[in-house]
């Protein structure tokens, strides 16, 4: 019995493909989302004094190691650091040297969450997931996270570390959806099906006036229970999705992305939705199910290799 289990585990590790463009796409989307947040918002939006502390950015506790705490608390310098972080994140998104950029990615995400006042849930998720991605990036033998690893069984010990990290990421995402569902169930408005009505009227997160006038008839009717309870049901399904077989995960991924894109369109949570799409890829798409590269990239690579052969001839 134990020998059979050991053989299955050994075969799973040997033939698993963890360093593929699946986790690469997820990394790039997370980095791009944070980069867009920092690019289109100046420092005076994020770094503000508050009732708890007159200082900005926040440089207490772990926040002391934040990249935003390495310069004077002046918006001129903070904007320079902000733009520098955008450049770093775009390098991460390019897929170059995961072993180097993995730690950089986490450090920028961590610094932003620790030091800024105006952050959303997507930024916190990015900081957590990029931390859990570090073991995968540090063990990644590729120069670019778009490439395919040849003879991956040469890296068995590295692969074990990466696979454990990937499992930890999936468990963390399942817990995220479980907590989101349970927290909502404790609120009366989610129980009686009217929560969406109140959310859509929120001045900061709700619908803009044009969309609100367009959908007010629906939100003010009993039909509002559909998106309210529908969200709870779908989030419960997403939590249970950690146990779904690989062939069923594609459907769950599409449903989850659809839910978050609805949030993006109606509530304007664009970068939040991008980050959630990225973690859903890590959660539901098996890493061996690689994304197909556009034909133009395959053609350019072939031309490059042919050119090198001609030069060496």
mmCIF file of C-alpha atoms in Angstrom:
data_model
loop_
_atom_site.group_PDB
_atom_site.id
_atom_site.type_symbol
_atom_site.label_atom_id
_atom_site.label_comp_id
_atom_site.label_asym_id
_atom_site.label_seq_id
_atom_site.Cartn_x
_atom_site.Cartn_y
_atom_site.Cartn_z
ATOM 1 C CA UNK A 1 0.000 0.000 0.000
ATOM 2 C CA UNK A 2 2.713 2.461 1.028
ATOM 3 C CA UNK A 3 4.870 1.422 -1.933
ATOM 4 C CA UNK A 4 1.989 2.080 -4.328
ATOM 5 C CA UNK A 5 1.360 5.493 -2.765
ATOM 6 C CA UNK A 6 5.055 6.311 -2.933
ATOM 7 C CA UNK A 7 5.179 5.354 -6.619
ATOM 8 C CA UNK A 8 2.157 7.539 -7.396
ATOM 9 C CA UNK A 9 3.701 10.473 -5.568
ATOM 10 C CA UNK A 10 7.022 9.981 -7.336
ATOM 11 C CA UNK A 11 5.344 9.815 -10.756
ATOM 12 C CA UNK A 12 3.253 12.903 -9.980
ATOM 13 C CA UNK A 13 6.357 14.891 -9.072
ATOM 14 C CA UNK A 14 8.385 13.585 -12.012
ATOM 15 C CA UNK A 15 5.787 14.337 -14.675
ATOM 16 C CA UNK A 16 4.276 17.506 -13.219
ATOM 17 C CA UNK A 17 4.930 20.700 -15.160
ATOM 18 C CA UNK A 18 4.949 23.600 -12.730
ATOM 19 C CA UNK A 19 7.223 26.082 -14.549
ATOM 20 C CA UNK A 20 4.997 26.832 -17.517
ATOM 21 C CA UNK A 21 3.472 29.926 -19.046
ATOM 22 C CA UNK A 22 0.336 29.337 -16.934
ATOM 23 C CA UNK A 23 1.935 30.686 -13.785
ATOM 24 C CA UNK A 24 3.813 33.119 -16.029
ATOM 25 C CA UNK A 25 0.581 34.622 -17.346
ATOM 26 C CA UNK A 26 -0.741 34.947 -13.788
ATOM 27 C CA UNK A 27 2.459 36.709 -12.633
ATOM 28 C CA UNK A 28 2.322 39.098 -15.564
ATOM 29 C CA UNK A 29 -1.324 40.013 -14.981
ATOM 30 C CA UNK A 30 -0.749 40.682 -11.263
ATOM 31 C CA UNK A 31 2.306 42.824 -12.018
ATOM 32 C CA UNK A 32 0.484 44.707 -14.781
ATOM 33 C CA UNK A 33 -2.519 45.420 -12.525
ATOM 34 C CA UNK A 34 -0.344 46.898 -9.768
ATOM 35 C CA UNK A 35 1.698 48.827 -12.332
ATOM 36 C CA UNK A 36 -1.453 50.424 -13.752
ATOM 37 C CA UNK A 37 -2.638 51.371 -10.262
ATOM 38 C CA UNK A 38 0.659 53.121 -9.539
ATOM 39 C CA UNK A 39 0.988 54.659 -12.993
ATOM 40 C CA UNK A 40 -2.397 56.377 -13.169
ATOM 41 C CA UNK A 41 -2.557 57.622 -9.573
ATOM 42 C CA UNK A 42 -0.147 60.131 -8.083
ATOM 43 C CA UNK A 43 1.482 59.720 -4.684
ATOM 44 C CA UNK A 44 -0.874 62.202 -3.002
ATOM 45 C CA UNK A 45 -3.744 59.786 -3.688
ATOM 46 C CA UNK A 46 -2.128 56.869 -1.872
ATOM 47 C CA UNK A 47 -0.028 58.435 0.856
ATOM 48 C CA UNK A 48 -2.106 60.533 3.224
ATOM 49 C CA UNK A 49 -2.041 61.348 6.948
ATOM 50 C CA UNK A 50 -4.923 59.902 8.949
ATOM 51 C CA UNK A 51 -6.429 59.966 12.431
ATOM 52 C CA UNK A 52 -4.157 57.151 13.615
ATOM 53 C CA UNK A 53 -0.943 58.702 12.360
ATOM 54 C CA UNK A 54 -0.034 62.104 10.916
ATOM 55 C CA UNK A 55 2.934 60.601 9.066
ATOM 56 C CA UNK A 56 2.862 59.447 5.467
ATOM 57 C CA UNK A 57 3.685 57.013 4.074
ATOM 58 C CA UNK A 58 3.116 54.565 6.924
ATOM 59 C CA UNK A 59 6.546 53.421 8.118
ATOM 60 C CA UNK A 60 5.777 51.499 11.288
ATOM 61 C CA UNK A 61 6.422 47.842 12.082
ATOM 62 C CA UNK A 62 7.129 45.858 8.938
ATOM 63 C CA UNK A 63 6.349 48.988 6.945
ATOM 64 C CA UNK A 64 9.785 50.324 7.867
ATOM 65 C CA UNK A 65 11.372 48.190 5.134
ATOM 66 C CA UNK A 66 8.968 49.519 2.478
ATOM 67 C CA UNK A 67 10.574 51.023 -0.598
ATOM 68 C CA UNK A 68 8.398 54.103 -0.042
ATOM 69 C CA UNK A 69 10.038 54.611 3.358
ATOM 70 C CA UNK A 70 13.520 54.877 1.857
ATOM 71 C CA UNK A 71 12.917 58.482 0.750
ATOM 72 C CA UNK A 72 11.713 61.640 2.566
ATOM 73 C CA UNK A 73 7.934 61.921 3.021
ATOM 74 C CA UNK A 74 7.655 64.450 0.244
ATOM 75 C CA UNK A 75 5.351 63.827 -2.722
ATOM 76 C CA UNK A 76 8.096 64.704 -5.209
ATOM 77 C CA UNK A 77 10.303 61.854 -3.971
ATOM 78 C CA UNK A 78 7.366 59.499 -3.482
ATOM 79 C CA UNK A 79 6.318 60.049 -7.089
ATOM 80 C CA UNK A 80 9.832 59.180 -8.246
ATOM 81 C CA UNK A 81 9.686 55.928 -6.261
ATOM 82 C CA UNK A 82 6.171 55.292 -7.589
ATOM 83 C CA UNK A 83 7.347 55.542 -11.204
ATOM 84 C CA UNK A 84 10.421 53.450 -10.419
ATOM 85 C CA UNK A 85 8.085 50.752 -9.076
ATOM 86 C CA UNK A 86 6.058 50.922 -12.296
ATOM 87 C CA UNK A 87 9.228 50.204 -14.283
ATOM 88 C CA UNK A 88 10.110 47.287 -11.992
ATOM 89 C CA UNK A 89 6.610 45.839 -12.319
ATOM 90 C CA UNK A 90 6.682 46.089 -16.109
ATOM 91 C CA UNK A 91 9.977 44.186 -16.085
ATOM 92 C CA UNK A 92 8.272 41.536 -13.936
ATOM 93 C CA UNK A 93 5.343 41.424 -16.359
ATOM 94 C CA UNK A 94 7.741 40.879 -19.272
ATOM 95 C CA UNK A 95 8.632 37.495 -17.791
ATOM 96 C CA UNK A 96 12.362 38.151 -17.546
ATOM 97 C CA UNK A 97 14.412 36.160 -15.019
ATOM 98 C CA UNK A 98 11.747 34.897 -12.585
ATOM 99 C CA UNK A 99 14.453 33.999 -10.050
ATOM 100 C CA UNK A 100 15.358 37.680 -9.761
ATOM 101 C CA UNK A 101 12.047 39.406 -10.392
ATOM 102 C CA UNK A 102 9.979 37.143 -8.113
ATOM 103 C CA UNK A 103 11.380 38.744 -4.964
ATOM 104 C CA UNK A 104 11.231 42.217 -6.529
ATOM 105 C CA UNK A 105 7.566 41.675 -7.388
ATOM 106 C CA UNK A 106 6.691 40.727 -3.825
ATOM 107 C CA UNK A 107 8.716 43.601 -2.361
ATOM 108 C CA UNK A 108 6.933 46.227 -4.456
ATOM 109 C CA UNK A 109 3.488 44.732 -3.716
ATOM 110 C CA UNK A 110 4.304 44.449 -0.012
ATOM 111 C CA UNK A 111 5.648 48.012 0.132
ATOM 112 C CA UNK A 112 2.537 49.422 -1.500
ATOM 113 C CA UNK A 113 0.130 47.615 0.834
ATOM 114 C CA UNK A 114 2.143 48.463 3.948
ATOM 115 C CA UNK A 115 2.730 52.148 3.202
ATOM 116 C CA UNK A 116 -0.324 53.362 1.289
ATOM 117 C CA UNK A 117 -3.659 54.356 2.786
ATOM 118 C CA UNK A 118 -5.872 53.985 -0.289
ATOM 119 C CA UNK A 119 -5.530 50.328 -1.303
ATOM 120 C CA UNK A 120 -8.196 47.808 -2.275
ATOM 121 C CA UNK A 121 -8.531 44.088 -1.678
ATOM 122 C CA UNK A 122 -6.740 43.282 -4.906
ATOM 123 C CA UNK A 123 -3.546 44.946 -3.691
ATOM 124 C CA UNK A 124 -3.580 42.877 -0.493
ATOM 125 C CA UNK A 125 -4.205 39.711 -2.485
ATOM 126 C CA UNK A 126 -1.296 40.600 -4.788
ATOM 127 C CA UNK A 127 1.060 41.001 -1.820
ATOM 128 C CA UNK A 128 0.038 37.611 -0.407
ATOM 129 C CA UNK A 129 0.160 35.668 -3.672
ATOM 130 C CA UNK A 130 3.488 37.155 -4.792
ATOM 131 C CA UNK A 131 4.963 36.062 -1.447
ATOM 132 C CA UNK A 132 3.710 32.509 -1.996
ATOM 133 C CA UNK A 133 5.052 32.589 -5.567
ATOM 134 C CA UNK A 134 8.628 33.234 -4.397
ATOM 135 C CA UNK A 135 9.520 29.523 -3.940
ATOM 136 C CA UNK A 136 8.264 28.863 -7.481
ATOM 137 C CA UNK A 137 10.205 31.763 -8.989
ATOM 138 C CA UNK A 138 13.410 30.994 -7.067
ATOM 139 C CA UNK A 139 13.381 27.408 -8.331
ATOM 140 C CA UNK A 140 12.418 28.371 -11.894
ATOM 141 C CA UNK A 141 15.373 27.474 -14.178
ATOM 142 C CA UNK A 142 14.171 29.593 -17.112
ATOM 143 C CA UNK A 143 15.398 32.960 -18.356
ATOM 144 C CA UNK A 144 11.831 33.897 -19.330
ATOM 145 C CA UNK A 145 8.662 32.592 -17.770
ATOM 146 C CA UNK A 146 7.179 32.115 -21.247
ATOM 147 C CA UNK A 147 9.639 29.353 -22.151
ATOM 148 C CA UNK A 148 9.169 25.615 -21.714
ATOM 149 C CA UNK A 149 11.500 23.728 -19.386
ATOM 150 C CA UNK A 150 13.355 20.970 -21.190
ATOM 151 C CA UNK A 151 14.129 17.813 -19.207
ATOM 152 C CA UNK A 152 12.319 19.052 -16.114
ATOM 153 C CA UNK A 153 13.083 15.791 -14.290
ATOM 154 C CA UNK A 154 16.608 17.175 -13.810
ATOM 155 C CA UNK A 155 15.123 19.536 -11.235
ATOM 156 C CA UNK A 156 13.258 17.086 -8.975
ATOM 157 C CA UNK A 157 14.153 18.760 -5.665
ATOM 158 C CA UNK A 158 13.328 22.200 -7.049
ATOM 159 C CA UNK A 159 10.089 20.861 -8.445
ATOM 160 C CA UNK A 160 8.978 19.513 -5.055
ATOM 161 C CA UNK A 161 9.442 22.984 -3.532
ATOM 162 C CA UNK A 162 7.539 24.630 -6.389
ATOM 163 C CA UNK A 163 4.675 22.122 -6.238
ATOM 164 C CA UNK A 164 4.257 22.572 -2.476
ATOM 165 C CA UNK A 165 4.129 26.334 -3.014
ATOM 166 C CA UNK A 166 1.532 25.960 -5.763
ATOM 167 C CA UNK A 167 -0.631 23.803 -3.489
ATOM 168 C CA UNK A 168 -0.303 26.436 -0.746
ATOM 169 C CA UNK A 169 -1.468 29.105 -3.212
ATOM 170 C CA UNK A 170 -4.534 27.064 -4.175
ATOM 171 C CA UNK A 171 -5.401 26.473 -0.510
ATOM 172 C CA UNK A 172 -4.990 30.194 0.216
ATOM 173 C CA UNK A 173 -7.336 31.122 -2.638
ATOM 174 C CA UNK A 174 -9.925 28.582 -1.449
ATOM 175 C CA UNK A 175 -9.745 30.097 2.044
ATOM 176 C CA UNK A 176 -10.186 33.552 0.500
ATOM 177 C CA UNK A 177 -13.484 32.574 -1.134
ATOM 178 C CA UNK A 178 -14.611 30.655 1.959
ATOM 179 C CA UNK A 179 -13.999 33.688 4.162
ATOM 180 C CA UNK A 180 -15.711 36.000 1.658
ATOM 181 C CA UNK A 181 -18.815 33.810 1.734
ATOM 182 C CA UNK A 182 -18.956 33.295 5.507
ATOM 183 C CA UNK A 183 -18.407 37.006 6.201
ATOM 184 C CA UNK A 184 -21.326 37.899 3.927
ATOM 185 C CA UNK A 185 -23.635 35.359 5.548
ATOM 186 C CA UNK A 186 -23.283 37.177 8.868
ATOM 187 C CA UNK A 187 -24.752 40.369 7.363
ATOM 188 C CA UNK A 188 -28.549 40.763 7.386
ATOM 189 C CA UNK A 189 -28.657 42.409 3.929
ATOM 190 C CA UNK A 190 -26.921 39.400 2.362
ATOM 191 C CA UNK A 191 -29.307 37.071 4.161
ATOM 192 C CA UNK A 192 -32.453 38.830 2.932
ATOM 193 C CA UNK A 193 -31.079 39.334 -0.573
ATOM 194 C CA UNK A 194 -30.872 43.153 -0.655
ATOM 195 C CA UNK A 195 -27.100 43.676 -0.242
ATOM 196 C CA UNK A 196 -26.492 44.415 -3.927
ATOM 197 C CA UNK A 197 -29.049 47.241 -3.772
ATOM 198 C CA UNK A 198 -27.065 48.949 -1.023
ATOM 199 C CA UNK A 199 -23.686 48.318 -2.637
ATOM 200 C CA UNK A 200 -24.809 49.843 -5.918
ATOM 201 C CA UNK A 201 -25.798 53.061 -4.117
ATOM 202 C CA UNK A 202 -22.451 53.429 -2.339
ATOM 203 C CA UNK A 203 -20.858 56.748 -3.326
ATOM 204 C CA UNK A 204 -17.353 55.306 -3.539
ATOM 205 C CA UNK A 205 -17.918 51.780 -4.902
ATOM 206 C CA UNK A 206 -21.400 51.943 -6.395
ATOM 207 C CA UNK A 207 -22.690 52.457 -9.911
ATOM 208 C CA UNK A 208 -22.120 55.741 -11.670
ATOM 209 C CA UNK A 209 -25.311 57.817 -12.136
ATOM 210 C CA UNK A 210 -25.858 56.742 -15.755
ATOM 211 C CA UNK A 211 -25.688 53.015 -14.994
ATOM 212 C CA UNK A 212 -27.708 53.440 -11.805
ATOM 213 C CA UNK A 213 -30.565 55.119 -13.696
ATOM 214 C CA UNK A 214 -30.370 52.361 -16.303
ATOM 215 C CA UNK A 215 -30.606 49.478 -13.814
ATOM 216 C CA UNK A 216 -32.597 51.079 -10.996
ATOM 217 C CA UNK A 217 -35.772 49.265 -12.058
ATOM 218 C CA UNK A 218 -33.997 45.935 -11.572
ATOM 219 C CA UNK A 219 -32.220 46.834 -8.332
ATOM 220 C CA UNK A 220 -35.409 48.197 -6.757
ATOM 221 C CA UNK A 221 -37.370 45.036 -7.578
ATOM 222 C CA UNK A 222 -37.409 41.615 -5.954
ATOM 223 C CA UNK A 223 -35.086 40.459 -8.726
ATOM 224 C CA UNK A 224 -32.174 41.968 -6.783
ATOM 225 C CA UNK A 225 -31.998 38.707 -4.815
ATOM 226 C CA UNK A 226 -30.643 37.019 -7.962
ATOM 227 C CA UNK A 227 -27.254 38.815 -8.034
ATOM 228 C CA UNK A 228 -27.140 38.911 -4.215
ATOM 229 C CA UNK A 229 -27.697 35.232 -3.516
ATOM 230 C CA UNK A 230 -26.105 34.315 -6.839
ATOM 231 C CA UNK A 231 -22.829 35.826 -5.627
ATOM 232 C CA UNK A 232 -23.003 33.773 -2.427
ATOM 233 C CA UNK A 233 -23.742 30.574 -4.318
ATOM 234 C CA UNK A 234 -20.963 31.135 -6.851
ATOM 235 C CA UNK A 235 -18.396 31.997 -4.186
ATOM 236 C CA UNK A 236 -19.339 28.815 -2.317
ATOM 237 C CA UNK A 237 -18.846 26.830 -5.523
ATOM 238 C CA UNK A 238 -15.475 28.508 -6.087
ATOM 239 C CA UNK A 239 -14.377 27.528 -2.585
ATOM 240 C CA UNK A 240 -15.387 23.914 -3.237
ATOM 241 C CA UNK A 241 -13.615 24.118 -6.600
ATOM 242 C CA UNK A 242 -10.335 23.191 -4.935
ATOM 243 C CA UNK A 243 -11.637 19.603 -4.989
ATOM 244 C CA UNK A 244 -12.833 19.730 -8.603
ATOM 245 C CA UNK A 245 -11.203 17.368 -11.124
ATOM 246 C CA UNK A 246 -8.950 19.036 -13.685
ATOM 247 C CA UNK A 247 -11.381 18.545 -16.566
ATOM 248 C CA UNK A 248 -14.103 20.483 -14.689
ATOM 249 C CA UNK A 249 -11.966 23.424 -13.613
ATOM 250 C CA UNK A 250 -12.214 25.200 -16.965
ATOM 251 C CA UNK A 251 -15.941 25.811 -16.512
ATOM 252 C CA UNK A 252 -15.391 27.129 -12.986
ATOM 253 C CA UNK A 253 -12.639 29.424 -14.253
ATOM 254 C CA UNK A 254 -14.944 30.928 -16.882
ATOM 255 C CA UNK A 255 -17.751 31.477 -14.345
ATOM 256 C CA UNK A 256 -15.368 33.077 -11.847
ATOM 257 C CA UNK A 257 -13.824 35.384 -14.446
ATOM 258 C CA UNK A 258 -17.304 36.380 -15.631
ATOM 259 C CA UNK A 259 -18.274 37.310 -12.060
ATOM 260 C CA UNK A 260 -15.207 39.472 -11.529
ATOM 261 C CA UNK A 261 -15.510 41.147 -14.925
ATOM 262 C CA UNK A 262 -19.088 42.121 -14.049
ATOM 263 C CA UNK A 263 -17.649 43.738 -10.916
ATOM 264 C CA UNK A 264 -15.080 45.511 -13.093
ATOM 265 C CA UNK A 265 -17.636 46.877 -15.550
ATOM 266 C CA UNK A 266 -20.320 47.938 -13.079
ATOM 267 C CA UNK A 267 -18.195 49.008 -10.101
ATOM 268 C CA UNK A 268 -15.068 50.190 -11.892
ATOM 269 C CA UNK A 269 -12.833 47.723 -10.020
ATOM 270 C CA UNK A 270 -10.571 47.163 -13.014
ATOM 271 C CA UNK A 271 -7.218 46.426 -11.396
ATOM 272 C CA UNK A 272 -8.895 44.438 -8.608
ATOM 273 C CA UNK A 273 -10.625 42.273 -11.208
ATOM 274 C CA UNK A 274 -7.367 41.784 -13.118
ATOM 275 C CA UNK A 275 -5.637 40.567 -9.967
ATOM 276 C CA UNK A 276 -8.502 38.200 -9.202
ATOM 277 C CA UNK A 277 -8.407 36.821 -12.757
ATOM 278 C CA UNK A 278 -4.695 36.120 -12.261
ATOM 279 C CA UNK A 279 -5.169 34.203 -9.018
ATOM 280 C CA UNK A 280 -8.087 32.304 -10.537
ATOM 281 C CA UNK A 281 -5.742 31.117 -13.279
ATOM 282 C CA UNK A 282 -3.397 29.797 -10.574
ATOM 283 C CA UNK A 283 -6.364 28.239 -8.776
ATOM 284 C CA UNK A 284 -8.212 26.552 -11.602
ATOM 285 C CA UNK A 285 -5.910 26.122 -14.597
ATOM 286 C CA UNK A 286 -3.536 23.151 -14.279
ATOM 287 C CA UNK A 287 -0.006 24.353 -14.975
ATOM 288 C CA UNK A 288 0.506 21.657 -17.607
ATOM 289 C CA UNK A 289 -2.375 23.115 -19.647
ATOM 290 C CA UNK A 290 -0.202 25.791 -21.201
ATOM 291 C CA UNK A 291 -1.588 28.784 -23.072
ATOM 292 C CA UNK A 292 -0.911 28.614 -26.787
ATOM 293 C CA UNK A 293 1.522 31.196 -28.049
ATOM 294 C CA UNK A 294 0.345 33.442 -30.907
ATOM 295 C CA UNK A 295 1.649 32.242 -34.270
ATOM 296 C CA UNK A 296 3.657 35.452 -34.760
ATOM 297 C CA UNK A 297 5.871 34.602 -31.766
ATOM 298 C CA UNK A 298 6.497 31.081 -33.027
ATOM 299 C CA UNK A 299 7.404 32.462 -36.456
ATOM 300 C CA UNK A 300 9.789 35.074 -35.039
ATOM 301 C CA UNK A 301 11.487 32.471 -32.838
ATOM 302 C CA UNK A 302 11.979 30.163 -35.828
ATOM 303 C CA UNK A 303 13.453 33.025 -37.884
ATOM 304 C CA UNK A 304 15.786 33.910 -35.004
ATOM 305 C CA UNK A 305 17.009 30.320 -34.648
ATOM 306 C CA UNK A 306 17.436 29.958 -38.424
ATOM 307 C CA UNK A 307 19.469 33.175 -38.451
ATOM 308 C CA UNK A 308 21.756 31.878 -35.716
ATOM 309 C CA UNK A 309 22.301 28.641 -37.637
ATOM 310 C CA UNK A 310 23.238 30.570 -40.793
ATOM 311 C CA UNK A 311 25.757 32.695 -38.878
ATOM 312 C CA UNK A 312 27.378 29.650 -37.307
ATOM 313 C CA UNK A 313 27.591 27.833 -40.672
#
